[in-house]
Amino acid sequence: MISKIALLSLLLLSIASNADTASDIKQVVLDNLKYIQAEDIENSMATMHSQSPSYMATEEMLQQLLPIYDLKYEILKYSYIGEDDEYAYAKVLQKTSKISGPAFQTNKLEALQVFKKENGVWKLWTQANLSILFN
């Protein structure tokens, strides 16, 4: 009987932990887009893990893109996938449309995003683009 209670307690703690992770990484996604929308490179990069293999390329891309374009970013769909010992995963459908700037095609990007903790806080690690549809 005690082992069943202990097992149930562990299961409930695991479910609560996953719910916290899901909420935490969704907030990272929302914060990242909020800062990009505001053209705030410093805070946008703060949502990304400093050791990410994509960190420098992302920062350089933002420094080139943001002065030229004014874009609108929307999260159309967010699905928490899960986590393992080191990473958490979410699938995101994001729409990007031009407000002003040179020629740009509105698009919907579906991506699998990977998150990793840095100093106890979930940060964006990398993403794999699954599909992109142009309007």
PDB file of C-alpha atoms in Angstrom, residues 4-109:
ATOM      1  CA  LYS A   4       1.335   2.579  -4.315  1.00  0.00           C
ATOM      2  CA  ILE A   5       0.987   5.865  -2.420  1.00  0.00           C
ATOM      3  CA  ALA A   6       4.639   6.708  -3.063  1.00  0.00           C
ATOM      4  CA  LEU A   7       4.249   5.873  -6.751  1.00  0.00           C
ATOM      5  CA  LEU A   8       1.113   8.007  -7.006  1.00  0.00           C
ATOM      6  CA  SER A   9       2.907  10.904  -5.272  1.00  0.00           C
ATOM      7  CA  LEU A  10       5.816  10.668  -7.725  1.00  0.00           C
ATOM      8  CA  LEU A  11       3.407  10.565 -10.648  1.00  0.00           C
ATOM      9  CA  LEU A  12       1.561  13.658  -9.423  1.00  0.00           C
ATOM     10  CA  LEU A  13       4.850  15.518  -8.869  1.00  0.00           C
ATOM     11  CA  SER A  14       5.936  14.590 -12.387  1.00  0.00           C
ATOM     12  CA  ILE A  15       2.674  15.891 -13.857  1.00  0.00           C
ATOM     13  CA  ALA A  16       3.029  19.152 -11.902  1.00  0.00           C
ATOM     14  CA  SER A  17       6.642  19.499 -13.057  1.00  0.00           C
ATOM     15  CA  ASN A  18       5.620  19.010 -16.708  1.00  0.00           C
ATOM     16  CA  ALA A  19       2.856  21.601 -16.330  1.00  0.00           C
ATOM     17  CA  ASP A  20       5.374  24.089 -14.910  1.00  0.00           C
ATOM     18  CA  THR A  21       7.815  23.380 -17.738  1.00  0.00           C
ATOM     19  CA  ALA A  22       5.077  23.757 -20.360  1.00  0.00           C
ATOM     20  CA  SER A  23       4.066  27.110 -18.891  1.00  0.00           C
ATOM     21  CA  ASP A  24       7.671  28.269 -18.517  1.00  0.00           C
ATOM     22  CA  ILE A  25       8.710  27.512 -22.086  1.00  0.00           C
ATOM     23  CA  LYS A  26       5.507  28.974 -23.531  1.00  0.00           C
ATOM     24  CA  GLN A  27       6.408  32.187 -21.707  1.00  0.00           C
ATOM     25  CA  VAL A  28       9.906  32.060 -23.249  1.00  0.00           C
ATOM     26  CA  VAL A  29       8.326  31.798 -26.722  1.00  0.00           C
ATOM     27  CA  LEU A  30       5.962  34.701 -26.033  1.00  0.00           C
ATOM     28  CA  ASP A  31       8.692  36.861 -24.480  1.00  0.00           C
ATOM     29  CA  ASN A  32      11.061  36.189 -27.372  1.00  0.00           C
ATOM     30  CA  LEU A  33       8.498  37.340 -29.942  1.00  0.00           C
ATOM     31  CA  LYS A  34       7.454  40.306 -27.795  1.00  0.00           C
ATOM     32  CA  TYR A  35      11.055  41.533 -27.676  1.00  0.00           C
ATOM     33  CA  ILE A  36      11.643  40.930 -31.382  1.00  0.00           C
ATOM     34  CA  GLN A  37       8.400  42.795 -32.158  1.00  0.00           C
ATOM     35  CA  ALA A  38       9.712  45.688 -30.025  1.00  0.00           C
ATOM     36  CA  GLU A  39      13.069  45.425 -31.849  1.00  0.00           C
ATOM     37  CA  ASP A  40      14.764  44.834 -28.498  1.00  0.00           C
ATOM     38  CA  ILE A  41      17.698  42.632 -29.468  1.00  0.00           C
ATOM     39  CA  GLU A  42      19.251  42.527 -25.990  1.00  0.00           C
ATOM     40  CA  ASN A  43      16.142  41.184 -24.258  1.00  0.00           C
ATOM     41  CA  SER A  44      15.312  38.911 -27.178  1.00  0.00           C
ATOM     42  CA  MET A  45      18.761  37.340 -26.929  1.00  0.00           C
ATOM     43  CA  ALA A  46      18.287  36.981 -23.159  1.00  0.00           C
ATOM     44  CA  THR A  47      15.558  34.412 -23.935  1.00  0.00           C
ATOM     45  CA  MET A  48      18.146  32.313 -25.793  1.00  0.00           C
ATOM     46  CA  HIS A  49      20.698  30.041 -24.112  1.00  0.00           C
ATOM     47  CA  SER A  50      24.099  31.753 -24.297  1.00  0.00           C
ATOM     48  CA  GLN A  51      25.812  28.486 -25.294  1.00  0.00           C
ATOM     49  CA  SER A  52      23.340  27.674 -28.084  1.00  0.00           C
ATOM     50  CA  PRO A  53      25.032  26.779 -31.359  1.00  0.00           C
ATOM     51  CA  SER A  54      22.643  29.286 -32.996  1.00  0.00           C
ATOM     52  CA  TYR A  55      23.268  32.178 -30.594  1.00  0.00           C
ATOM     53  CA  MET A  56      25.749  34.243 -32.629  1.00  0.00           C
ATOM     54  CA  ALA A  57      24.003  33.666 -35.971  1.00  0.00           C
ATOM     55  CA  THR A  58      20.650  34.655 -34.448  1.00  0.00           C
ATOM     56  CA  GLU A  59      22.072  37.842 -32.957  1.00  0.00           C
ATOM     57  CA  GLU A  60      23.720  38.811 -36.260  1.00  0.00           C
ATOM     58  CA  MET A  61      20.515  38.090 -38.194  1.00  0.00           C
ATOM     59  CA  LEU A  62      18.462  40.270 -35.825  1.00  0.00           C
ATOM     60  CA  GLN A  63      20.998  43.107 -36.111  1.00  0.00           C
ATOM     61  CA  GLN A  64      20.617  43.008 -39.900  1.00  0.00           C
ATOM     62  CA  LEU A  65      16.863  42.358 -40.126  1.00  0.00           C
ATOM     63  CA  LEU A  66      15.363  44.674 -37.516  1.00  0.00           C
ATOM     64  CA  PRO A  67      16.680  48.011 -38.875  1.00  0.00           C
ATOM     65  CA  ILE A  68      15.294  47.189 -42.343  1.00  0.00           C
ATOM     66  CA  TYR A  69      11.920  45.588 -41.624  1.00  0.00           C
ATOM     67  CA  ASP A  70       9.022  46.280 -39.322  1.00  0.00           C
ATOM     68  CA  LEU A  71       7.357  42.875 -38.983  1.00  0.00           C
ATOM     69  CA  LYS A  72       4.399  41.532 -37.062  1.00  0.00           C
ATOM     70  CA  TYR A  73       4.791  38.172 -35.303  1.00  0.00           C
ATOM     71  CA  GLU A  74       1.915  36.016 -34.102  1.00  0.00           C
ATOM     72  CA  ILE A  75       1.807  32.630 -32.400  1.00  0.00           C
ATOM     73  CA  LEU A  76      -1.039  30.756 -34.077  1.00  0.00           C
ATOM     74  CA  LYS A  77      -0.510  27.464 -32.269  1.00  0.00           C
ATOM     75  CA  TYR A  78       1.657  26.235 -29.411  1.00  0.00           C
ATOM     76  CA  SER A  79       1.959  22.595 -28.346  1.00  0.00           C
ATOM     77  CA  TYR A  80       4.143  21.444 -25.478  1.00  0.00           C
ATOM     78  CA  ILE A  81       5.711  18.127 -26.515  1.00  0.00           C
ATOM     79  CA  GLY A  82       7.600  17.095 -23.377  1.00  0.00           C
ATOM     80  CA  GLU A  83      10.975  17.069 -21.684  1.00  0.00           C
ATOM     81  CA  ASP A  84      13.838  14.743 -20.882  1.00  0.00           C
ATOM     82  CA  ASP A  85      16.814  15.064 -18.538  1.00  0.00           C
ATOM     83  CA  GLU A  86      18.314  17.998 -20.418  1.00  0.00           C
ATOM     84  CA  TYR A  87      15.844  19.509 -22.883  1.00  0.00           C
ATOM     85  CA  ALA A  88      12.195  20.538 -23.264  1.00  0.00           C
ATOM     86  CA  TYR A  89      10.348  20.578 -26.583  1.00  0.00           C
ATOM     87  CA  ALA A  90       7.458  22.516 -28.108  1.00  0.00           C
ATOM     88  CA  LYS A  91       5.926  22.761 -31.552  1.00  0.00           C
ATOM     89  CA  VAL A  92       5.054  26.306 -32.587  1.00  0.00           C
ATOM     90  CA  LEU A  93       3.153  27.704 -35.558  1.00  0.00           C
ATOM     91  CA  GLN A  94       4.153  31.330 -36.085  1.00  0.00           C
ATOM     92  CA  LYS A  95       2.895  33.857 -38.618  1.00  0.00           C
ATOM     93  CA  THR A  96       5.171  36.672 -39.757  1.00  0.00           C
ATOM     94  CA  SER A  97       3.822  39.537 -41.843  1.00  0.00           C
ATOM     95  CA  LYS A  98       5.309  42.807 -43.036  1.00  0.00           C
ATOM     96  CA  ILE A  99       4.234  46.129 -41.584  1.00  0.00           C
ATOM     97  CA  SER A 100       6.848  48.114 -43.519  1.00  0.00           C
ATOM     98  CA  GLY A 101      10.139  47.636 -45.327  1.00  0.00           C
ATOM     99  CA  PRO A 102      11.353  46.063 -48.570  1.00  0.00           C
ATOM    100  CA  ALA A 103       9.603  43.161 -50.299  1.00  0.00           C
ATOM    101  CA  PHE A 104       8.642  40.424 -47.846  1.00  0.00           C
ATOM    102  CA  GLN A 105       6.288  37.467 -48.136  1.00  0.00           C
ATOM    103  CA  THR A 106       3.921  36.812 -45.263  1.00  0.00           C
ATOM    104  CA  ASN A 107       4.559  33.293 -44.030  1.00  0.00           C
ATOM    105  CA  LYS A 108       3.526  30.672 -41.536  1.00  0.00           C
ATOM    106  CA  LEU A 109       6.420  28.757 -40.030  1.00  0.00           C
TER     107      LEU A 109
END
